[in-house]
Amino acid sequence: MQNRSAHNRLRRPEPSVPHLGCPKRLLKESNGGFTIEASFVLPLLLLSTLSLLFLALFVFQTSAANHTAGLAADRSAFVWDNSKRDPITGSFSAGEGDGLYWRLSNDSVSDLFRFLIPNAASQIALPVSGISASDGPEGKLRRVGSVVSPEWNGIMNYRNNGFSRVVTVQLDKPFHSPGFAERNLLDKVESSAQAYVVEPVESIRIIDLTRTFIQDIKDRIKPDAALQLMKEPQTVPDKPAVINSHKSAVAYLQTLVNGSERTIQVNKDTKRQVDAMDANQVAHQAFYTFSESQLRNEQLPKDVQLLNNGTEVKGVVWHFFKQAKNSEVKLSARLRAELERNGIVVVIHE
């Protein structure tokens, strides 16, 4: 008995375990609360993190699509005036181009009449498999499309509206999202961009032509003068002309340029005898026998003053004819350079 009592005194008391059968005591118990809360919150945090991650990827892919589409459209519009340009740098070798009239023959001018005749825009599909050698709209689009990453699908098209010419690029790429986010995110990334084809040099050229040339010729030419310009000049005789004097040289020159002799008042004291004045108000002078000092001191000042006046004479051409006794026209290089420096054209007849 004494031993059993001693043993009972030395035995460690057992912890009290709540009786689970009692609901009130179970609700008041706090053991295991953290585990239960974590089992609810952790999945929500994980799903939210993954959703934000895929949303960021979707925004990034959309931004990349916008950048790629805009860059392709801008490059196409920039190199449109010359199909030989590099699609990335825009550089080209000197002398390379599409010709003078490519805007009429190779720029989808038929788009202007699509209200009468159905006409689809010039279009290519992306990705591009190879570079085309064509210098038409499809060839230009294909050259730019060849530098677009092959991961993108889509189309590039060009439309000529006359006053506005537009390059449009549409891109898309599949986007794979987890099942729980499929309802909130699209299944592909899409983007589109437009760029207008502008040609500053051509625009400046046309404006300058309108501002200067048309104003310059306005009211200058009359209907009768226009008909005179349309007349074909008389042909040179089949037989070689025999030129053995100043008179025969003048007759040959008048037949050659379809001109006539005319006397012009240079100033109040000086007159100029023009051997042949053509329909374009260009004065042609014939020289058979001449002295360079006489030409330089007497003839040259008159013609220079006529050119400076710019009213009755628009140009001066001096024709030098070979004398029968000589093998060539004896005209010094110094005098010829002086004539050309003063705007006088020199023609040698040998």
PDB file of C-alpha atoms in Angstrom, residues 69-291:
ATOM      1  CA  ALA A  69       3.060  46.807 -85.765  1.00  0.00           C
ATOM      2  CA  GLY A  70       3.888  50.498 -85.453  1.00  0.00           C
ATOM      3  CA  LEU A  71       7.518  49.943 -86.412  1.00  0.00           C
ATOM      4  CA  ALA A  72       6.574  47.903 -89.500  1.00  0.00           C
ATOM      5  CA  ALA A  73       4.054  50.537 -90.634  1.00  0.00           C
ATOM      6  CA  ASP A  74       6.525  53.407 -90.126  1.00  0.00           C
ATOM      7  CA  ARG A  75       9.295  51.575 -91.985  1.00  0.00           C
ATOM      8  CA  SER A  76       7.000  50.849 -94.921  1.00  0.00           C
ATOM      9  CA  ALA A  77       5.898  54.476 -95.193  1.00  0.00           C
ATOM     10  CA  PHE A  78       9.487  55.749 -94.888  1.00  0.00           C
ATOM     11  CA  VAL A  79      10.965  53.598 -97.679  1.00  0.00           C
ATOM     12  CA  TRP A  80       7.906  53.764 -99.962  1.00  0.00           C
ATOM     13  CA  ASP A  81       9.396  56.311-102.379  1.00  0.00           C
ATOM     14  CA  ASN A  82      12.229  53.954-103.363  1.00  0.00           C
ATOM     15  CA  SER A  83      11.927  50.167-103.446  1.00  0.00           C
ATOM     16  CA  LYS A  84      15.738  49.866-103.360  1.00  0.00           C
ATOM     17  CA  ARG A  85      15.949  51.303 -99.844  1.00  0.00           C
ATOM     18  CA  ASP A  86      17.072  49.091 -96.989  1.00  0.00           C
ATOM     19  CA  PRO A  87      13.911  48.328 -94.945  1.00  0.00           C
ATOM     20  CA  ILE A  88      15.713  48.982 -91.639  1.00  0.00           C
ATOM     21  CA  THR A  89      18.155  51.850 -92.308  1.00  0.00           C
ATOM     22  CA  GLY A  90      16.480  53.393 -95.373  1.00  0.00           C
ATOM     23  CA  SER A  91      19.819  53.658 -97.198  1.00  0.00           C
ATOM     24  CA  PHE A  92      20.284  53.014-100.921  1.00  0.00           C
ATOM     25  CA  SER A  93      23.052  53.251-103.473  1.00  0.00           C
ATOM     26  CA  ALA A  94      23.425  56.311-105.686  1.00  0.00           C
ATOM     27  CA  GLY A  95      21.473  55.989-108.914  1.00  0.00           C
ATOM     28  CA  GLU A  96      19.076  53.336-107.619  1.00  0.00           C
ATOM     29  CA  GLY A  97      15.402  54.213-107.870  1.00  0.00           C
ATOM     30  CA  ASP A  98      12.006  53.308-109.308  1.00  0.00           C
ATOM     31  CA  GLY A  99      12.045  55.706-112.244  1.00  0.00           C
ATOM     32  CA  LEU A 100      10.356  59.038-112.787  1.00  0.00           C
ATOM     33  CA  TYR A 101       6.765  57.863-113.253  1.00  0.00           C
ATOM     34  CA  TRP A 102       6.457  55.088-110.647  1.00  0.00           C
ATOM     35  CA  ARG A 103       3.612  56.957-108.919  1.00  0.00           C
ATOM     36  CA  LEU A 104       1.494  56.475-112.059  1.00  0.00           C
ATOM     37  CA  SER A 105       2.422  52.913-112.942  1.00  0.00           C
ATOM     38  CA  ASN A 106       3.445  51.240-109.669  1.00  0.00           C
ATOM     39  CA  ASP A 107       1.508  52.856-106.834  1.00  0.00           C
ATOM     40  CA  SER A 108      -1.974  51.241-106.955  1.00  0.00           C
ATOM     41  CA  VAL A 109      -3.515  54.162-108.822  1.00  0.00           C
ATOM     42  CA  SER A 110      -6.484  51.880-109.595  1.00  0.00           C
ATOM     43  CA  ASP A 111      -7.528  52.307-105.941  1.00  0.00           C
ATOM     44  CA  LEU A 112      -8.804  55.748-106.898  1.00  0.00           C
ATOM     45  CA  PHE A 113     -11.543  54.160-109.017  1.00  0.00           C
ATOM     46  CA  ARG A 114     -12.730  51.529-106.566  1.00  0.00           C
ATOM     47  CA  PHE A 115     -16.050  53.366-106.251  1.00  0.00           C
ATOM     48  CA  LEU A 116     -16.687  52.269-109.860  1.00  0.00           C
ATOM     49  CA  ILE A 117     -14.804  48.972-109.996  1.00  0.00           C
ATOM     50  CA  PRO A 118     -14.327  46.813-106.870  1.00  0.00           C
ATOM     51  CA  ASN A 119     -10.626  46.722-106.149  1.00  0.00           C
ATOM     52  CA  ALA A 120      -8.916  45.040-103.208  1.00  0.00           C
ATOM     53  CA  ALA A 121      -6.027  46.788-101.502  1.00  0.00           C
ATOM     54  CA  SER A 122      -2.470  45.584-102.099  1.00  0.00           C
ATOM     55  CA  GLN A 123      -1.909  43.038 -99.334  1.00  0.00           C
ATOM     56  CA  ILE A 124       0.540  40.389 -98.091  1.00  0.00           C
ATOM     57  CA  ALA A 125       0.327  37.818 -95.290  1.00  0.00           C
ATOM     58  CA  LEU A 126       2.739  37.549 -92.368  1.00  0.00           C
ATOM     59  CA  PRO A 127       5.119  35.915 -91.728  1.00  0.00           C
ATOM     60  CA  VAL A 128       6.879  36.422 -95.074  1.00  0.00           C
ATOM     61  CA  SER A 129       8.779  33.503 -96.525  1.00  0.00           C
ATOM     62  CA  GLY A 130      11.025  35.397 -98.953  1.00  0.00           C
ATOM     63  CA  ILE A 131      11.903  38.809-100.403  1.00  0.00           C
ATOM     64  CA  SER A 132      10.263  39.784-103.699  1.00  0.00           C
ATOM     65  CA  ALA A 133      12.170  41.432-106.540  1.00  0.00           C
ATOM     66  CA  SER A 134       9.072  43.394-107.565  1.00  0.00           C
ATOM     67  CA  ASP A 135       9.128  47.166-107.111  1.00  0.00           C
ATOM     68  CA  GLY A 136       5.318  47.373-106.838  1.00  0.00           C
ATOM     69  CA  PRO A 137       3.298  47.832-103.632  1.00  0.00           C
ATOM     70  CA  GLU A 138       3.334  44.091-102.780  1.00  0.00           C
ATOM     71  CA  GLY A 139       7.098  43.938-103.255  1.00  0.00           C
ATOM     72  CA  LYS A 140       7.659  46.924-100.961  1.00  0.00           C
ATOM     73  CA  LEU A 141       5.398  45.430 -98.293  1.00  0.00           C
ATOM     74  CA  ARG A 142       7.132  42.062 -98.592  1.00  0.00           C
ATOM     75  CA  ARG A 143      10.583  43.598 -98.111  1.00  0.00           C
ATOM     76  CA  VAL A 144       9.507  45.279 -94.877  1.00  0.00           C
ATOM     77  CA  GLY A 145       7.544  42.201 -93.765  1.00  0.00           C
ATOM     78  CA  SER A 146      10.679  40.075 -94.136  1.00  0.00           C
ATOM     79  CA  VAL A 147      12.280  41.840 -91.140  1.00  0.00           C
ATOM     80  CA  VAL A 148       9.223  41.297 -88.897  1.00  0.00           C
ATOM     81  CA  SER A 149       9.736  38.435 -86.426  1.00  0.00           C
ATOM     82  CA  PRO A 150       8.184  35.180 -87.719  1.00  0.00           C
ATOM     83  CA  GLU A 151       6.440  34.652 -84.376  1.00  0.00           C
ATOM     84  CA  TRP A 152       3.810  37.182 -85.473  1.00  0.00           C
ATOM     85  CA  ASN A 153       0.926  36.372 -87.784  1.00  0.00           C
ATOM     86  CA  GLY A 154      -1.135  38.963 -89.607  1.00  0.00           C
ATOM     87  CA  ILE A 155      -1.402  41.067 -92.749  1.00  0.00           C
ATOM     88  CA  MET A 156       0.083  44.227 -94.244  1.00  0.00           C
ATOM     89  CA  ASN A 157      -1.841  46.241 -96.809  1.00  0.00           C
ATOM     90  CA  TYR A 158      -1.509  49.487 -98.749  1.00  0.00           C
ATOM     91  CA  ARG A 159      -4.259  51.763-100.006  1.00  0.00           C
ATOM     92  CA  ASN A 160      -3.818  54.741-102.353  1.00  0.00           C
ATOM     93  CA  ASN A 161      -6.554  57.286-101.650  1.00  0.00           C
ATOM     94  CA  GLY A 162      -5.062  60.014-103.807  1.00  0.00           C
ATOM     95  CA  PHE A 163      -4.331  62.745-101.293  1.00  0.00           C
ATOM     96  CA  SER A 164      -3.546  60.176 -98.583  1.00  0.00           C
ATOM     97  CA  ARG A 165      -1.671  56.901 -98.961  1.00  0.00           C
ATOM     98  CA  VAL A 166      -1.899  54.554 -95.984  1.00  0.00           C
ATOM     99  CA  VAL A 167       0.032  51.455 -94.896  1.00  0.00           C
ATOM    100  CA  THR A 168      -1.870  49.287 -92.385  1.00  0.00           C
ATOM    101  CA  VAL A 169      -0.327  46.477 -90.304  1.00  0.00           C
ATOM    102  CA  GLN A 170      -2.387  43.969 -88.282  1.00  0.00           C
ATOM    103  CA  LEU A 171      -0.598  41.467 -86.023  1.00  0.00           C
ATOM    104  CA  ASP A 172      -1.717  38.659 -83.709  1.00  0.00           C
ATOM    105  CA  LYS A 173      -0.122  35.823 -81.731  1.00  0.00           C
ATOM    106  CA  PRO A 174      -1.648  33.064 -79.581  1.00  0.00           C
ATOM    107  CA  PHE A 175      -1.549  33.626 -75.825  1.00  0.00           C
ATOM    108  CA  HIS A 176      -1.772  30.587 -73.550  1.00  0.00           C
ATOM    109  CA  SER A 177      -3.183  31.299 -70.094  1.00  0.00           C
ATOM    110  CA  PRO A 178      -4.061  28.893 -67.238  1.00  0.00           C
ATOM    111  CA  GLY A 179      -7.572  27.449 -67.008  1.00  0.00           C
ATOM    112  CA  PHE A 180      -8.651  29.577 -64.066  1.00  0.00           C
ATOM    113  CA  ALA A 181      -7.760  32.793 -66.021  1.00  0.00           C
ATOM    114  CA  GLU A 182      -9.131  31.876 -69.462  1.00  0.00           C
ATOM    115  CA  ARG A 183     -12.373  33.712 -68.797  1.00  0.00           C
ATOM    116  CA  ASN A 184     -10.604  36.943 -67.928  1.00  0.00           C
ATOM    117  CA  LEU A 185      -7.799  36.936 -70.554  1.00  0.00           C
ATOM    118  CA  LEU A 186      -7.989  36.656 -74.346  1.00  0.00           C
ATOM    119  CA  ASP A 187      -6.642  33.619 -76.152  1.00  0.00           C
ATOM    120  CA  LYS A 188      -4.450  35.772 -78.447  1.00  0.00           C
ATOM    121  CA  VAL A 189      -2.664  39.105 -78.513  1.00  0.00           C
ATOM    122  CA  GLU A 190      -3.733  41.522 -81.265  1.00  0.00           C
ATOM    123  CA  SER A 191      -2.586  44.934 -82.465  1.00  0.00           C
ATOM    124  CA  SER A 192      -2.902  47.183 -85.519  1.00  0.00           C
ATOM    125  CA  ALA A 193      -1.111  50.319 -86.702  1.00  0.00           C
ATOM    126  CA  GLN A 194      -1.284  52.772 -89.602  1.00  0.00           C
ATOM    127  CA  ALA A 195       1.280  55.075 -91.186  1.00  0.00           C
ATOM    128  CA  TYR A 196       0.777  57.669 -93.900  1.00  0.00           C
ATOM    129  CA  VAL A 197       3.190  57.819 -96.825  1.00  0.00           C
ATOM    130  CA  VAL A 198       4.623  61.330 -97.082  1.00  0.00           C
ATOM    131  CA  GLU A 199       7.300  62.621 -99.465  1.00  0.00           C
ATOM    132  CA  PRO A 200       8.695  65.964 -98.256  1.00  0.00           C
ATOM    133  CA  VAL A 201      11.049  66.401-101.226  1.00  0.00           C
ATOM    134  CA  GLU A 202       8.301  65.771-103.777  1.00  0.00           C
ATOM    135  CA  SER A 203       5.899  68.061-101.919  1.00  0.00           C
ATOM    136  CA  ILE A 204       8.469  70.881-101.838  1.00  0.00           C
ATOM    137  CA  ARG A 205       9.163  70.359-105.553  1.00  0.00           C
ATOM    138  CA  ILE A 206       5.481  70.584-106.487  1.00  0.00           C
ATOM    139  CA  ILE A 207       4.878  73.627-104.279  1.00  0.00           C
ATOM    140  CA  ASP A 208       7.937  75.370-105.713  1.00  0.00           C
ATOM    141  CA  LEU A 209       6.779  74.573-109.264  1.00  0.00           C
ATOM    142  CA  THR A 210       3.333  75.973-108.542  1.00  0.00           C
ATOM    143  CA  ARG A 211       4.738  79.048-106.855  1.00  0.00           C
ATOM    144  CA  THR A 212       7.399  79.982-109.410  1.00  0.00           C
ATOM    145  CA  PHE A 213       7.004  78.323-112.796  1.00  0.00           C
ATOM    146  CA  ILE A 214       3.262  78.768-113.308  1.00  0.00           C
ATOM    147  CA  GLN A 215       3.435  82.354-112.112  1.00  0.00           C
ATOM    148  CA  ASP A 216       6.381  82.955-114.423  1.00  0.00           C
ATOM    149  CA  ILE A 217       4.650  81.757-117.598  1.00  0.00           C
ATOM    150  CA  LYS A 218       1.244  83.212-116.758  1.00  0.00           C
ATOM    151  CA  ASP A 219       0.043  85.555-119.531  1.00  0.00           C
ATOM    152  CA  ARG A 220       3.390  85.253-121.312  1.00  0.00           C
ATOM    153  CA  ILE A 221       2.376  82.930-124.068  1.00  0.00           C
ATOM    154  CA  LYS A 222      -0.504  83.636-126.409  1.00  0.00           C
ATOM    155  CA  PRO A 223      -2.486  81.072-128.428  1.00  0.00           C
ATOM    156  CA  ASP A 224      -0.805  82.129-131.676  1.00  0.00           C
ATOM    157  CA  ALA A 225       2.626  81.808-130.098  1.00  0.00           C
ATOM    158  CA  ALA A 226       1.712  78.363-128.754  1.00  0.00           C
ATOM    159  CA  LEU A 227       0.731  77.221-132.262  1.00  0.00           C
ATOM    160  CA  GLN A 228       4.000  78.578-133.562  1.00  0.00           C
ATOM    161  CA  LEU A 229       5.887  76.483-131.036  1.00  0.00           C
ATOM    162  CA  MET A 230       4.076  73.377-132.221  1.00  0.00           C
ATOM    163  CA  LYS A 231       5.326  73.774-135.765  1.00  0.00           C
ATOM    164  CA  GLU A 232       8.021  71.347-136.784  1.00  0.00           C
ATOM    165  CA  PRO A 233      11.234  73.085-137.852  1.00  0.00           C
ATOM    166  CA  GLN A 234      12.216  72.708-141.460  1.00  0.00           C
ATOM    167  CA  THR A 235      14.491  69.783-142.017  1.00  0.00           C
ATOM    168  CA  VAL A 236      18.063  70.208-143.131  1.00  0.00           C
ATOM    169  CA  PRO A 237      18.472  69.466-146.850  1.00  0.00           C
ATOM    170  CA  ASP A 238      19.691  65.998-147.647  1.00  0.00           C
ATOM    171  CA  LYS A 239      22.598  67.380-149.607  1.00  0.00           C
ATOM    172  CA  PRO A 240      25.326  68.933-147.483  1.00  0.00           C
ATOM    173  CA  ALA A 241      24.944  72.680-147.425  1.00  0.00           C
ATOM    174  CA  VAL A 242      27.711  74.621-149.064  1.00  0.00           C
ATOM    175  CA  ILE A 243      28.823  77.348-146.689  1.00  0.00           C
ATOM    176  CA  ASN A 244      31.448  79.640-148.158  1.00  0.00           C
ATOM    177  CA  SER A 245      30.380  83.031-146.840  1.00  0.00           C
ATOM    178  CA  HIS A 246      28.636  84.742-143.970  1.00  0.00           C
ATOM    179  CA  LYS A 247      25.483  85.059-146.076  1.00  0.00           C
ATOM    180  CA  SER A 248      25.300  81.315-146.767  1.00  0.00           C
ATOM    181  CA  ALA A 249      25.996  80.577-143.094  1.00  0.00           C
ATOM    182  CA  VAL A 250      23.084  82.813-142.058  1.00  0.00           C
ATOM    183  CA  ALA A 251      20.745  81.156-144.595  1.00  0.00           C
ATOM    184  CA  TYR A 252      21.716  77.697-143.345  1.00  0.00           C
ATOM    185  CA  LEU A 253      21.228  78.771-139.715  1.00  0.00           C
ATOM    186  CA  GLN A 254      17.761  80.240-140.390  1.00  0.00           C
ATOM    187  CA  THR A 255      16.710  76.954-142.021  1.00  0.00           C
ATOM    188  CA  LEU A 256      18.182  74.929-139.172  1.00  0.00           C
ATOM    189  CA  VAL A 257      16.380  76.731-136.313  1.00  0.00           C
ATOM    190  CA  ASN A 258      13.329  77.898-138.299  1.00  0.00           C
ATOM    191  CA  GLY A 259      14.196  81.487-137.420  1.00  0.00           C
ATOM    192  CA  SER A 260      14.212  84.863-139.045  1.00  0.00           C
ATOM    193  CA  GLU A 261      16.416  87.903-139.069  1.00  0.00           C
ATOM    194  CA  ARG A 262      15.555  90.636-136.592  1.00  0.00           C
ATOM    195  CA  THR A 263      16.951  93.936-135.373  1.00  0.00           C
ATOM    196  CA  ILE A 264      16.762  94.598-131.622  1.00  0.00           C
ATOM    197  CA  GLN A 265      17.395  97.837-129.785  1.00  0.00           C
ATOM    198  CA  VAL A 266      19.987  97.085-127.102  1.00  0.00           C
ATOM    199  CA  ASN A 267      19.982 100.614-125.670  1.00  0.00           C
ATOM    200  CA  LYS A 268      19.237 104.069-126.956  1.00  0.00           C
ATOM    201  CA  ASP A 269      22.534 104.204-128.847  1.00  0.00           C
ATOM    202  CA  THR A 270      23.075 100.576-129.890  1.00  0.00           C
ATOM    203  CA  LYS A 271      21.191  98.092-132.056  1.00  0.00           C
ATOM    204  CA  ARG A 272      21.807  94.361-132.460  1.00  0.00           C
ATOM    205  CA  GLN A 273      21.302  92.535-135.753  1.00  0.00           C
ATOM    206  CA  VAL A 274      20.171  88.966-134.901  1.00  0.00           C
ATOM    207  CA  ASP A 275      20.832  86.496-137.729  1.00  0.00           C
ATOM    208  CA  ALA A 276      18.110  84.003-136.695  1.00  0.00           C
ATOM    209  CA  MET A 277      15.565  84.479-133.893  1.00  0.00           C
ATOM    210  CA  ASP A 278      13.628  81.262-133.206  1.00  0.00           C
ATOM    211  CA  ALA A 279      10.149  80.823-131.689  1.00  0.00           C
ATOM    212  CA  ASN A 280      11.597  80.478-128.171  1.00  0.00           C
ATOM    213  CA  GLN A 281      13.210  83.945-128.329  1.00  0.00           C
ATOM    214  CA  VAL A 282      16.701  82.491-128.623  1.00  0.00           C
ATOM    215  CA  ALA A 283      19.046  84.611-130.719  1.00  0.00           C
ATOM    216  CA  HIS A 284      21.365  82.636-133.038  1.00  0.00           C
ATOM    217  CA  GLN A 285      24.419  84.378-134.479  1.00  0.00           C
ATOM    218  CA  ALA A 286      26.461  83.013-137.411  1.00  0.00           C
ATOM    219  CA  PHE A 287      30.225  83.672-137.619  1.00  0.00           C
ATOM    220  CA  TYR A 288      32.182  82.703-140.718  1.00  0.00           C
ATOM    221  CA  THR A 289      35.073  85.141-140.731  1.00  0.00           C
ATOM    222  CA  PHE A 290      35.780  86.803-137.428  1.00  0.00           C
ATOM    223  CA  SER A 291      38.382  88.393-135.218  1.00  0.00           C
TER     224      SER A 291
END
